Amino acid sequence: MQEKRRAAMAVLAACEAAEIAPLVEALDPLPAHTDMRAPESGLVMVRGRIGGDGAGFNLGEATVSRAVVRLAGGEMGFGYVLGRDRTKARLIALCDALVQTKAYAEAVEREVIAPLREQLLAKRDGWARQVAATKVDFFTLVRGEDSA
């Protein structure tokens, strides 16, 4: 169960709210749900570390949006995203709650997560092709002349 949630959240976090919303709205009917924590934005301190074991230091602050949604059945979903996209945080929280139910888990995977995953893979493949097109092979020429 945790692995499914983790995989779903990884896909949703990498997508835009405009991509997620129509797919979630197409799940009909959505179960009754309430916002336990309305979407809100705030700051978190980002910690850094030099090397793998160096002393930690405060790198700076980052804006984060979060939301918590509770379904009528009691399942709670949590959504956290970097940036100020409160709508995305709420959509992620709703999907997280739905993934935890028996009635909606398969539908969310099939109708929301799978299409978004395919879009992400296609985008990443396109980026990889663009990067590969600019690849430069460096090599060293050894001169056969003797300098003596």
Coordinates of C-alpha atoms in Angstrom, one line a residue:
M1 CA 0.0 0.0 0.0
Q2 CA 2.8 2.5 0.9
E3 CA 4.7 1.6 -2.2
K4 CA 1.6 2.4 -4.4
R5 CA 1.1 5.7 -2.6
R6 CA 4.7 6.6 -3.0
A7 CA 4.7 5.8 -6.7
A8 CA 1.5 7.8 -7.2
M9 CA 2.8 10.8 -5.3
A10 CA 6.0 10.8 -7.3
V11 CA 4.0 11.0 -10.6
L12 CA 1.6 13.7 -9.3
A13 CA 4.4 15.8 -7.9
A14 CA 6.1 16.0 -11.3
C15 CA 2.9 17.1 -13.1
E16 CA 1.1 20.4 -13.3
A17 CA -2.3 21.0 -11.7
A18 CA -3.8 21.7 -15.1
E19 CA -2.8 18.2 -16.2
I20 CA -4.1 16.5 -13.0
A21 CA -7.4 18.3 -12.6
P22 CA -9.3 17.1 -15.7
L23 CA -8.4 13.5 -14.9
V24 CA -9.5 13.7 -11.3
E25 CA -12.7 15.4 -12.3
A26 CA -13.4 12.6 -14.8
L27 CA -13.6 10.1 -11.8
D28 CA -17.3 10.0 -11.5
P29 CA -18.7 10.0 -8.9
L30 CA -16.1 11.3 -6.5
P31 CA -16.8 10.3 -2.9
A32 CA -17.8 13.0 -0.4
H33 CA -14.7 14.7 1.0
T34 CA -13.8 17.6 3.2
D35 CA -10.7 19.8 3.5
M36 CA -9.2 19.0 6.9
R37 CA -6.5 21.6 6.2
A38 CA -7.4 24.0 3.5
P39 CA -4.6 24.5 0.9
E40 CA -2.1 27.0 2.3
S41 CA 1.4 28.2 1.5
G42 CA 4.3 28.8 3.8
L43 CA 8.1 28.6 4.1
V44 CA 10.4 25.7 5.1
M45 CA 14.0 25.9 5.9
V46 CA 16.1 23.9 3.4
R47 CA 19.2 22.3 5.0
G48 CA 22.3 21.5 3.1
R49 CA 25.3 19.3 3.8
I50 CA 28.8 19.4 2.3
G51 CA 29.7 15.9 1.1
G52 CA 27.7 13.0 2.5
D53 CA 28.7 13.5 6.1
G54 CA 29.6 17.2 6.6
A55 CA 28.0 19.4 9.1
G56 CA 24.6 20.6 8.2
F57 CA 23.9 24.2 7.4
N58 CA 20.8 26.3 6.5
L59 CA 20.8 26.8 2.8
G60 CA 17.8 29.0 2.6
E61 CA 14.0 29.0 2.6
A62 CA 11.6 27.4 0.1
T63 CA 7.9 28.1 -0.5
V64 CA 5.7 25.0 0.1
S65 CA 2.0 24.5 -0.3
R66 CA 0.1 21.8 1.6
A67 CA -3.4 20.4 1.9
V68 CA -5.1 17.6 3.8
V69 CA -8.3 16.0 2.5
R70 CA -10.5 13.5 4.4
L71 CA -13.0 11.2 2.6
A72 CA -16.3 10.2 4.1
G73 CA -14.9 6.7 4.8
G74 CA -12.1 8.2 7.0
E75 CA -9.2 8.0 4.7
M76 CA -6.9 11.1 4.9
G77 CA -4.8 12.3 2.0
F78 CA -1.9 14.6 2.3
G79 CA -0.5 16.9 -0.5
Y80 CA 2.8 18.8 -0.3
V81 CA 4.4 20.7 -3.2
L82 CA 7.2 23.1 -3.7
G83 CA 5.9 26.5 -4.7
R84 CA 2.6 28.2 -4.3
D85 CA 0.3 26.0 -6.3
R86 CA -2.4 25.4 -3.7
T87 CA -4.7 23.7 -6.2
K88 CA -2.1 21.1 -7.0
A89 CA -1.6 20.5 -3.3
R90 CA -5.3 19.8 -2.9
L91 CA -5.5 17.6 -5.9
I92 CA -2.6 15.5 -4.7
A93 CA -4.2 15.2 -1.3
L94 CA -7.4 14.1 -2.8
C95 CA -5.6 11.5 -5.0
D96 CA -3.7 10.3 -2.0
A97 CA -6.9 9.7 -0.1
L98 CA -8.5 7.9 -3.0
V99 CA -5.5 5.6 -3.5
Q100 CA -6.1 4.3 0.0
T101 CA -9.7 3.2 -0.7
K102 CA -10.6 -0.2 -2.2
A103 CA -13.3 1.3 -4.3
Y104 CA -11.2 4.0 -6.0
A105 CA -7.6 2.8 -5.9
E106 CA -7.7 0.9 -9.2
A107 CA -9.6 3.7 -10.9
V108 CA -7.2 6.4 -9.8
E109 CA -4.2 4.2 -10.9
R110 CA -5.8 3.5 -14.3
E111 CA -7.5 6.8 -15.1
V112 CA -5.2 9.4 -13.4
I113 CA -1.8 8.0 -12.5
A114 CA -1.1 5.8 -15.6
P115 CA -1.9 8.5 -18.2
L116 CA 0.2 11.1 -16.3
R117 CA 3.1 8.6 -16.0
E118 CA 3.0 8.0 -19.8
Q119 CA 3.1 11.8 -20.4
L120 CA 6.0 12.2 -18.0
L121 CA 7.9 9.4 -19.7
A122 CA 7.3 10.8 -23.1
K123 CA 8.5 14.3 -21.9
R124 CA 11.6 12.8 -20.4
D125 CA 12.3 10.8 -23.5
G126 CA 12.0 14.0 -25.6
W127 CA 14.4 15.8 -23.3
A128 CA 16.8 12.8 -23.4
R129 CA 16.7 13.0 -27.3
Q130 CA 17.4 16.7 -27.2
V131 CA 20.3 16.3 -24.9
A132 CA 21.7 13.3 -26.9
A133 CA 21.6 15.5 -30.0
T134 CA 24.0 17.9 -28.5
K135 CA 26.4 15.3 -27.2
V136 CA 30.1 15.9 -28.0
D137 CA 32.6 13.1 -28.0
F138 CA 36.0 14.4 -26.9
F139 CA 39.1 12.4 -27.7
T140 CA 42.8 13.0 -27.5
L141 CA 45.0 12.9 -30.5
V142 CA 48.5 11.6 -29.8
R143 CA 51.1 12.8 -32.2
G144 CA 53.6 10.3 -33.5
E145 CA 56.5 12.7 -33.6
D146 CA 59.2 12.4 -31.0
S147 CA 60.1 15.6 -29.2
A148 CA 63.7 14.7 -28.7

